Amino acid sequence: MQRPGINPEHAEMSDFLCDFCRQEWTAAIPMVEGHRGSLICASCLTIAYTDVFLLNLDAAPAPATATSTCTLCLQDISTPSWKSPDHACFICKKCINHAASVLAKDPDFNWKKPSPAK
Ligand SMILES: [Zn+2]
Ligand SMILES: [Zn+2]
């Protein structure tokens, strides 16, 4: 996401924030972009990947409650998902997997998909 109230014509890197933890984008922290300027940083992605793929946790509310929309792909969540602990933002399993693949291939960062604890 962009920092609220900035001039998009003169947006700087630090005006872009992770939607899930509101961490500023810096050269040291890789981020993966979703639709409409949504962003997830590597640390949120690590937690999301661990929760959903390794621990099989599912943050999606029961179908009886309002549906949640994935912040990155803007689709209604029908698969297991991860919710930001601090904000009402969800990321679906598909987007976690996609973002993790993008990040793992980025040669500038030594990010790897979390693996199960041994
Ligand atoms: Zn984050
Ligand atoms: Zn998604």
Short mmCIF file of N, CA, C and O and ligand atoms in Angstrom, two decimals:
data_model
loop_
_atom_site.label_atom_id
_atom_site.label_comp_id
_atom_site.label_asym_id
_atom_site.label_seq_id
_atom_site.Cartn_x
_atom_site.Cartn_y
_atom_site.Cartn_z
N MET A 1 0.84 -1.19 0.00
CA MET A 1 0.00 0.00 0.00
C MET A 1 0.88 1.24 0.00
O MET A 1 2.04 1.19 0.39
N GLN A 2 0.31 2.36 -0.46
CA GLN A 2 1.04 3.62 -0.36
C GLN A 2 0.70 4.27 0.96
O GLN A 2 -0.41 4.15 1.45
N ARG A 3 1.67 4.98 1.50
CA ARG A 3 1.42 5.74 2.71
C ARG A 3 0.25 6.70 2.44
O ARG A 3 0.24 7.39 1.42
N PRO A 4 -0.74 6.73 3.34
CA PRO A 4 -1.89 7.60 3.08
C PRO A 4 -1.45 9.07 3.00
O PRO A 4 -0.60 9.50 3.76
N GLY A 5 -2.03 9.80 2.06
CA GLY A 5 -1.79 11.24 1.97
C GLY A 5 -0.57 11.66 1.18
O GLY A 5 -0.27 12.83 1.10
N ILE A 6 0.15 10.72 0.58
CA ILE A 6 1.33 11.13 -0.18
C ILE A 6 0.92 11.55 -1.59
O ILE A 6 -0.14 11.18 -2.08
N ASN A 7 1.79 12.26 -2.24
CA ASN A 7 1.60 12.62 -3.63
C ASN A 7 2.15 11.49 -4.49
O ASN A 7 3.36 11.26 -4.51
N PRO A 8 1.28 10.79 -5.21
CA PRO A 8 1.75 9.62 -5.97
C PRO A 8 2.78 9.98 -7.03
O PRO A 8 3.57 9.14 -7.45
N GLU A 9 2.78 11.24 -7.48
CA GLU A 9 3.74 11.67 -8.49
C GLU A 9 5.16 11.68 -7.93
O GLU A 9 6.13 11.55 -8.66
N HIS A 10 5.25 11.88 -6.64
CA HIS A 10 6.58 11.98 -6.03
C HIS A 10 6.77 10.92 -4.96
O HIS A 10 7.45 11.14 -3.96
N ALA A 11 6.18 9.78 -5.16
CA ALA A 11 6.29 8.72 -4.16
C ALA A 11 7.72 8.18 -4.13
O ALA A 11 8.35 7.99 -5.16
N GLU A 12 8.23 7.99 -2.95
CA GLU A 12 9.55 7.39 -2.80
C GLU A 12 9.38 5.98 -2.27
O GLU A 12 8.30 5.59 -1.85
N MET A 13 10.48 5.27 -2.27
CA MET A 13 10.42 3.88 -1.84
C MET A 13 9.82 3.76 -0.43
O MET A 13 9.01 2.88 -0.17
N SER A 14 10.20 4.69 0.45
CA SER A 14 9.73 4.60 1.83
C SER A 14 8.27 5.02 1.97
O SER A 14 7.69 4.94 3.06
N ASP A 15 7.64 5.47 0.88
CA ASP A 15 6.21 5.77 0.92
C ASP A 15 5.38 4.54 0.64
O ASP A 15 4.15 4.58 0.64
N PHE A 16 6.04 3.44 0.36
CA PHE A 16 5.33 2.18 0.14
C PHE A 16 5.46 1.33 1.38
O PHE A 16 6.55 1.13 1.91
N LEU A 17 4.33 0.83 1.84
CA LEU A 17 4.31 0.09 3.09
C LEU A 17 3.75 -1.31 2.86
O LEU A 17 2.87 -1.52 2.02
N CYS A 18 4.25 -2.24 3.65
CA CYS A 18 3.66 -3.57 3.66
C CYS A 18 2.23 -3.44 4.18
O CYS A 18 1.99 -2.82 5.21
N ASP A 19 1.27 -4.02 3.46
CA ASP A 19 -0.12 -3.94 3.89
C ASP A 19 -0.35 -4.66 5.21
O ASP A 19 -1.31 -4.38 5.93
N PHE A 20 0.51 -5.60 5.52
CA PHE A 20 0.25 -6.49 6.65
C PHE A 20 0.88 -6.02 7.95
O PHE A 20 0.38 -6.32 9.02
N CYS A 21 2.01 -5.30 7.86
CA CYS A 21 2.65 -4.81 9.10
C CYS A 21 2.99 -3.34 9.04
O CYS A 21 3.51 -2.78 10.00
N ARG A 22 2.73 -2.69 7.88
CA ARG A 22 2.98 -1.26 7.69
C ARG A 22 4.46 -0.91 7.80
O ARG A 22 4.83 0.21 8.11
N GLN A 23 5.28 -1.90 7.54
CA GLN A 23 6.72 -1.69 7.47
C GLN A 23 7.04 -0.93 6.18
O GLN A 23 6.47 -1.20 5.15
N GLU A 24 7.95 0.04 6.26
CA GLU A 24 8.34 0.77 5.06
C GLU A 24 9.19 -0.11 4.15
O GLU A 24 9.97 -0.93 4.62
N TRP A 25 9.05 0.14 2.86
CA TRP A 25 9.86 -0.58 1.89
C TRP A 25 11.25 0.03 1.87
O TRP A 25 11.42 1.22 1.62
N THR A 26 12.25 -0.74 2.16
CA THR A 26 13.63 -0.27 2.05
C THR A 26 14.39 -1.25 1.18
O THR A 26 13.89 -2.35 0.89
N ALA A 27 15.59 -0.85 0.80
CA ALA A 27 16.38 -1.72 -0.07
C ALA A 27 16.72 -3.03 0.62
O ALA A 27 17.00 -4.03 -0.03
N ALA A 28 16.67 -3.03 1.94
CA ALA A 28 17.07 -4.23 2.67
C ALA A 28 15.94 -5.25 2.81
O ALA A 28 16.19 -6.41 3.13
N ILE A 29 14.73 -4.80 2.60
CA ILE A 29 13.58 -5.69 2.83
C ILE A 29 12.84 -5.94 1.53
O ILE A 29 12.23 -5.03 0.98
N PRO A 30 12.90 -7.15 1.03
CA PRO A 30 12.17 -7.42 -0.20
C PRO A 30 10.68 -7.40 0.03
O PRO A 30 10.19 -7.76 1.11
N MET A 31 9.94 -6.95 -0.98
CA MET A 31 8.48 -6.96 -0.91
C MET A 31 7.96 -7.53 -2.22
O MET A 31 8.59 -7.41 -3.25
N VAL A 32 6.80 -8.13 -2.15
CA VAL A 32 6.15 -8.66 -3.34
C VAL A 32 4.86 -7.90 -3.55
O VAL A 32 4.09 -7.69 -2.61
N GLU A 33 4.64 -7.48 -4.79
CA GLU A 33 3.48 -6.66 -5.11
C GLU A 33 2.28 -7.50 -5.51
O GLU A 33 2.41 -8.50 -6.20
N GLY A 34 1.12 -7.05 -5.08
CA GLY A 34 -0.12 -7.65 -5.52
C GLY A 34 -0.90 -6.65 -6.34
O GLY A 34 -0.34 -5.68 -6.85
N HIS A 35 -2.19 -6.87 -6.47
CA HIS A 35 -3.02 -5.94 -7.22
C HIS A 35 -3.15 -4.61 -6.50
O HIS A 35 -3.04 -4.54 -5.28
N ARG A 36 -3.41 -3.56 -7.27
CA ARG A 36 -3.70 -2.23 -6.74
C ARG A 36 -2.67 -1.76 -5.73
O ARG A 36 -3.00 -1.19 -4.70
N GLY A 37 -1.40 -2.04 -6.01
CA GLY A 37 -0.33 -1.52 -5.18
C GLY A 37 -0.21 -2.17 -3.82
O GLY A 37 0.49 -1.67 -2.95
N SER A 38 -0.89 -3.30 -3.62
CA SER A 38 -0.73 -3.98 -2.33
C SER A 38 0.65 -4.62 -2.27
O SER A 38 1.22 -5.00 -3.29
N LEU A 39 1.18 -4.72 -1.06
CA LEU A 39 2.53 -5.23 -0.88
C LEU A 39 2.57 -6.14 0.34
O LEU A 39 1.88 -5.91 1.33
N ILE A 40 3.39 -7.17 0.24
CA ILE A 40 3.68 -7.97 1.44
C ILE A 40 5.19 -8.07 1.56
O ILE A 40 5.89 -8.31 0.57
N CYS A 41 5.70 -7.84 2.77
CA CYS A 41 7.15 -7.87 2.96
C CYS A 41 7.60 -9.29 3.27
O CYS A 41 6.79 -10.17 3.59
N ALA A 42 8.90 -9.48 3.18
CA ALA A 42 9.46 -10.81 3.37
C ALA A 42 9.17 -11.37 4.76
O ALA A 42 8.93 -12.57 4.91
N SER A 43 9.16 -10.52 5.79
CA SER A 43 8.94 -11.08 7.13
C SER A 43 7.50 -11.54 7.30
O SER A 43 7.25 -12.59 7.88
N CYS A 44 6.54 -10.76 6.77
CA CYS A 44 5.15 -11.22 6.85
C CYS A 44 4.96 -12.50 6.03
O CYS A 44 4.25 -13.41 6.42
N LEU A 45 5.62 -12.52 4.88
CA LEU A 45 5.48 -13.70 4.02
C LEU A 45 6.05 -14.94 4.70
O LEU A 45 5.47 -16.03 4.60
N THR A 46 7.13 -14.77 5.42
CA THR A 46 7.71 -15.90 6.14
C THR A 46 6.72 -16.45 7.17
O THR A 46 6.52 -17.66 7.27
N ILE A 47 6.08 -15.54 7.90
CA ILE A 47 5.11 -15.97 8.92
C ILE A 47 3.90 -16.62 8.24
O ILE A 47 3.42 -17.67 8.65
N ALA A 48 3.42 -15.97 7.19
CA ALA A 48 2.24 -16.48 6.49
C ALA A 48 2.51 -17.87 5.92
O ALA A 48 1.70 -18.79 6.06
N TYR A 49 3.67 -18.02 5.30
CA TYR A 49 4.02 -19.30 4.70
C TYR A 49 4.13 -20.39 5.76
O TYR A 49 3.62 -21.50 5.60
N THR A 50 4.75 -20.02 6.87
CA THR A 50 4.92 -20.99 7.95
C THR A 50 3.56 -21.42 8.50
O THR A 50 3.29 -22.61 8.68
N ASP A 51 2.69 -20.43 8.76
CA ASP A 51 1.38 -20.74 9.35
C ASP A 51 0.53 -21.61 8.43
O ASP A 51 -0.06 -22.59 8.85
N VAL A 52 0.48 -21.22 7.17
CA VAL A 52 -0.47 -21.87 6.25
C VAL A 52 0.09 -23.17 5.68
O VAL A 52 -0.60 -24.18 5.60
N PHE A 53 1.37 -23.15 5.28
CA PHE A 53 1.91 -24.33 4.61
C PHE A 53 2.53 -25.34 5.58
O PHE A 53 2.51 -26.53 5.33
N LEU A 54 3.11 -24.85 6.66
CA LEU A 54 3.80 -25.77 7.56
C LEU A 54 2.96 -26.16 8.77
O LEU A 54 3.02 -27.28 9.24
N LEU A 55 2.18 -25.21 9.26
CA LEU A 55 1.37 -25.50 10.46
C LEU A 55 -0.08 -25.76 10.12
O LEU A 55 -0.88 -26.13 10.98
N ASN A 56 -0.43 -25.53 8.84
CA ASN A 56 -1.80 -25.74 8.39
C ASN A 56 -2.82 -24.93 9.17
O ASN A 56 -3.94 -25.39 9.41
N LEU A 57 -2.44 -23.74 9.57
CA LEU A 57 -3.39 -22.85 10.23
C LEU A 57 -4.23 -22.16 9.16
O LEU A 57 -3.78 -21.94 8.06
N ASP A 58 -5.43 -21.80 9.51
CA ASP A 58 -6.32 -21.15 8.56
C ASP A 58 -7.03 -20.01 9.27
O ASP A 58 -7.80 -20.22 10.20
N ALA A 59 -6.76 -18.78 8.80
CA ALA A 59 -7.33 -17.62 9.46
C ALA A 59 -8.67 -17.22 8.87
O ALA A 59 -9.31 -16.31 9.38
N ALA A 60 -9.09 -17.86 7.81
CA ALA A 60 -10.34 -17.45 7.17
C ALA A 60 -11.50 -17.69 8.12
O ALA A 60 -11.57 -18.72 8.79
N PRO A 61 -12.40 -16.72 8.20
CA PRO A 61 -13.55 -16.90 9.10
C PRO A 61 -14.48 -17.98 8.58
O PRO A 61 -14.44 -18.33 7.41
N ALA A 62 -15.30 -18.49 9.44
CA ALA A 62 -16.28 -19.50 9.04
C ALA A 62 -17.18 -18.91 7.97
O ALA A 62 -17.40 -17.70 7.94
N PRO A 63 -17.69 -19.75 7.08
CA PRO A 63 -18.48 -19.24 5.95
C PRO A 63 -19.69 -18.40 6.38
O PRO A 63 -20.15 -17.57 5.61
N ALA A 64 -20.17 -18.58 7.58
CA ALA A 64 -21.35 -17.85 8.01
C ALA A 64 -21.06 -16.36 8.18
O ALA A 64 -21.95 -15.54 8.03
N THR A 65 -19.82 -16.00 8.47
CA THR A 65 -19.49 -14.59 8.66
C THR A 65 -19.18 -13.94 7.31
O THR A 65 -19.12 -14.61 6.30
N ALA A 66 -18.97 -12.66 7.34
CA ALA A 66 -18.66 -11.92 6.11
C ALA A 66 -17.45 -12.53 5.43
O ALA A 66 -16.50 -12.93 6.10
N THR A 67 -17.48 -12.58 4.12
CA THR A 67 -16.34 -13.15 3.42
C THR A 67 -15.17 -12.19 3.47
O THR A 67 -15.34 -10.98 3.49
N SER A 68 -13.99 -12.75 3.48
CA SER A 68 -12.79 -11.94 3.47
C SER A 68 -12.22 -11.94 2.07
O SER A 68 -12.38 -12.91 1.33
N THR A 69 -11.56 -10.88 1.76
CA THR A 69 -10.96 -10.75 0.44
C THR A 69 -9.45 -10.73 0.60
O THR A 69 -8.93 -10.10 1.52
N CYS A 70 -8.78 -11.42 -0.28
CA CYS A 70 -7.32 -11.43 -0.25
C CYS A 70 -6.81 -10.06 -0.65
O CYS A 70 -7.23 -9.51 -1.66
N THR A 71 -5.92 -9.50 0.15
CA THR A 71 -5.40 -8.16 -0.13
C THR A 71 -4.59 -8.14 -1.42
O THR A 71 -4.55 -7.13 -2.12
N LEU A 72 -3.96 -9.24 -1.76
CA LEU A 72 -3.09 -9.24 -2.93
C LEU A 72 -3.82 -9.51 -4.25
O LEU A 72 -3.56 -8.86 -5.24
N CYS A 73 -4.73 -10.48 -4.27
CA CYS A 73 -5.39 -10.80 -5.54
C CYS A 73 -6.83 -10.31 -5.58
O CYS A 73 -7.50 -10.43 -6.61
N LEU A 74 -7.32 -9.76 -4.49
CA LEU A 74 -8.66 -9.17 -4.41
C LEU A 74 -9.78 -10.18 -4.62
O LEU A 74 -10.90 -9.82 -4.93
N GLN A 75 -9.48 -11.44 -4.50
CA GLN A 75 -10.50 -12.47 -4.65
C GLN A 75 -11.03 -12.86 -3.27
O GLN A 75 -10.32 -12.77 -2.29
N ASP A 76 -12.28 -13.31 -3.26
CA ASP A 76 -12.81 -13.85 -2.02
C ASP A 76 -11.99 -15.07 -1.64
O ASP A 76 -11.61 -15.86 -2.49
N ILE A 77 -11.75 -15.18 -0.36
CA ILE A 77 -10.88 -16.26 0.09
C ILE A 77 -11.68 -17.55 0.24
O ILE A 77 -12.66 -17.60 0.98
N SER A 78 -11.27 -18.56 -0.50
CA SER A 78 -11.95 -19.85 -0.40
C SER A 78 -10.97 -20.94 0.00
O SER A 78 -11.33 -22.09 0.17
N THR A 79 -9.70 -20.57 0.12
CA THR A 79 -8.68 -21.53 0.53
C THR A 79 -8.16 -21.07 1.90
O THR A 79 -8.47 -19.97 2.34
N PRO A 80 -7.36 -21.89 2.55
CA PRO A 80 -6.75 -21.41 3.79
C PRO A 80 -6.01 -20.10 3.55
O PRO A 80 -5.51 -19.85 2.46
N SER A 81 -5.97 -19.26 4.56
CA SER A 81 -5.38 -17.95 4.37
C SER A 81 -4.66 -17.53 5.64
O SER A 81 -4.75 -18.20 6.67
N TRP A 82 -3.97 -16.43 5.55
CA TRP A 82 -3.28 -15.87 6.71
C TRP A 82 -3.79 -14.46 6.91
O TRP A 82 -3.97 -13.71 5.96
N LYS A 83 -4.02 -14.10 8.18
CA LYS A 83 -4.46 -12.74 8.50
C LYS A 83 -3.36 -12.03 9.25
O LYS A 83 -2.71 -12.60 10.11
N SER A 84 -3.16 -10.79 8.88
CA SER A 84 -2.22 -9.95 9.63
C SER A 84 -2.66 -9.87 11.08
O SER A 84 -3.84 -9.65 11.35
N PRO A 85 -1.73 -10.04 12.03
CA PRO A 85 -2.12 -9.94 13.45
C PRO A 85 -2.55 -8.52 13.82
O PRO A 85 -3.28 -8.33 14.79
N ASP A 86 -2.11 -7.52 13.07
CA ASP A 86 -2.36 -6.14 13.45
C ASP A 86 -3.42 -5.44 12.60
O ASP A 86 -3.95 -4.42 12.99
N HIS A 87 -3.69 -5.95 11.42
CA HIS A 87 -4.58 -5.24 10.51
C HIS A 87 -5.55 -6.23 9.88
O HIS A 87 -5.29 -7.42 9.84
N ALA A 88 -6.65 -5.70 9.38
CA ALA A 88 -7.66 -6.56 8.77
C ALA A 88 -7.27 -6.88 7.33
O ALA A 88 -7.92 -6.47 6.39
N CYS A 89 -6.15 -7.56 7.18
CA CYS A 89 -5.65 -7.91 5.85
C CYS A 89 -5.46 -9.41 5.78
O CYS A 89 -4.90 -10.01 6.69
N PHE A 90 -5.93 -9.98 4.67
CA PHE A 90 -5.78 -11.41 4.48
C PHE A 90 -4.93 -11.67 3.24
O PHE A 90 -4.93 -10.88 2.30
N ILE A 91 -4.24 -12.79 3.26
CA ILE A 91 -3.57 -13.24 2.03
C ILE A 91 -3.95 -14.71 1.84
O ILE A 91 -3.92 -15.49 2.79
N CYS A 92 -4.37 -15.05 0.62
CA CYS A 92 -4.82 -16.42 0.37
C CYS A 92 -3.62 -17.33 0.12
O CYS A 92 -2.52 -16.88 -0.16
N LYS A 93 -3.90 -18.62 0.21
CA LYS A 93 -2.84 -19.61 0.07
C LYS A 93 -2.14 -19.50 -1.29
O LYS A 93 -0.92 -19.62 -1.38
N LYS A 94 -2.92 -19.25 -2.32
CA LYS A 94 -2.37 -19.14 -3.66
C LYS A 94 -1.37 -17.99 -3.74
O LYS A 94 -0.29 -18.12 -4.32
N CYS A 95 -1.75 -16.86 -3.14
CA CYS A 95 -0.86 -15.68 -3.19
C CYS A 95 0.37 -15.89 -2.33
O CYS A 95 1.45 -15.41 -2.67
N ILE A 96 0.23 -16.57 -1.21
CA ILE A 96 1.41 -16.86 -0.38
C ILE A 96 2.40 -17.69 -1.19
O ILE A 96 3.58 -17.39 -1.25
N ASN A 97 1.87 -18.70 -1.85
CA ASN A 97 2.72 -19.58 -2.63
C ASN A 97 3.38 -18.82 -3.78
O ASN A 97 4.58 -18.94 -4.02
N HIS A 98 2.58 -17.99 -4.45
CA HIS A 98 3.10 -17.21 -5.57
C HIS A 98 4.18 -16.24 -5.10
O HIS A 98 5.27 -16.17 -5.67
N ALA A 99 3.87 -15.49 -4.05
CA ALA A 99 4.82 -14.50 -3.54
C ALA A 99 6.10 -15.18 -3.07
O ALA A 99 7.21 -14.67 -3.28
N ALA A 100 5.95 -16.33 -2.44
CA ALA A 100 7.13 -17.05 -1.96
C ALA A 100 7.99 -17.51 -3.13
O ALA A 100 9.23 -17.44 -3.06
N SER A 101 7.37 -17.93 -4.22
CA SER A 101 8.14 -18.35 -5.39
C SER A 101 8.86 -17.16 -6.01
O SER A 101 10.02 -17.27 -6.42
N VAL A 102 8.17 -16.02 -6.10
CA VAL A 102 8.78 -14.81 -6.66
C VAL A 102 10.00 -14.42 -5.83
O VAL A 102 11.09 -14.18 -6.35
N LEU A 103 9.81 -14.39 -4.53
CA LEU A 103 10.87 -13.94 -3.64
C LEU A 103 12.05 -14.91 -3.62
O LEU A 103 13.21 -14.51 -3.59
N ALA A 104 11.74 -16.19 -3.64
CA ALA A 104 12.80 -17.20 -3.59
C ALA A 104 13.67 -17.14 -4.84
O ALA A 104 14.83 -17.55 -4.81
N LYS A 105 13.11 -16.62 -5.94
CA LYS A 105 13.88 -16.55 -7.20
C LYS A 105 14.65 -15.25 -7.32
O LYS A 105 15.46 -15.10 -8.23
N ASP A 106 14.37 -14.29 -6.46
CA ASP A 106 15.01 -12.99 -6.58
C ASP A 106 16.47 -13.09 -6.17
O ASP A 106 16.78 -13.38 -5.02
N PRO A 107 17.38 -12.87 -7.13
CA PRO A 107 18.81 -13.07 -6.81
C PRO A 107 19.36 -12.02 -5.84
O PRO A 107 20.42 -12.22 -5.26
N ASP A 108 18.66 -10.90 -5.69
CA ASP A 108 19.15 -9.84 -4.80
C ASP A 108 18.98 -10.19 -3.33
O ASP A 108 19.58 -9.57 -2.46
N PHE A 109 18.11 -11.15 -3.06
CA PHE A 109 17.83 -11.46 -1.65
C PHE A 109 18.02 -12.95 -1.43
O PHE A 109 17.71 -13.76 -2.28
N ASN A 110 18.49 -13.25 -0.29
CA ASN A 110 18.75 -14.65 0.02
C ASN A 110 17.58 -15.24 0.79
O ASN A 110 17.73 -15.88 1.80
N TRP A 111 16.36 -14.99 0.28
CA TRP A 111 15.17 -15.46 0.98
C TRP A 111 14.84 -16.87 0.52
O TRP A 111 14.89 -17.18 -0.66
N LYS A 112 14.52 -17.70 1.46
CA LYS A 112 14.12 -19.07 1.10
C LYS A 112 12.78 -19.38 1.75
O LYS A 112 12.45 -18.85 2.80
N LYS A 113 12.03 -20.24 1.09
CA LYS A 113 10.78 -20.67 1.71
C LYS A 113 11.10 -21.35 3.03
O LYS A 113 12.03 -22.14 3.11
N PRO A 114 10.33 -21.01 4.04
CA PRO A 114 10.59 -21.66 5.34
C PRO A 114 10.43 -23.17 5.20
O PRO A 114 9.57 -23.65 4.46
N SER A 115 11.27 -23.90 5.89
CA SER A 115 11.12 -25.35 5.85
C SER A 115 10.74 -25.83 7.25
O SER A 115 10.96 -25.15 8.23
N PRO A 116 10.13 -26.99 7.30
CA PRO A 116 9.64 -27.49 8.60
C PRO A 116 10.79 -27.60 9.61
O PRO A 116 11.89 -27.99 9.24
N ALA A 117 10.51 -27.24 10.83
CA ALA A 117 11.51 -27.36 11.88
C ALA A 117 11.84 -28.82 12.08
O ALA A 117 10.97 -29.68 12.04
N LYS A 118 13.15 -29.08 12.30
CA LYS A 118 13.52 -30.47 12.45
C LYS A 118 13.67 -30.82 13.92
O LYS A 118 13.96 -29.97 14.72
ZN ZN B 1 5.03 -6.97 6.49
ZN ZN B 2 -4.84 -14.00 -3.05
#
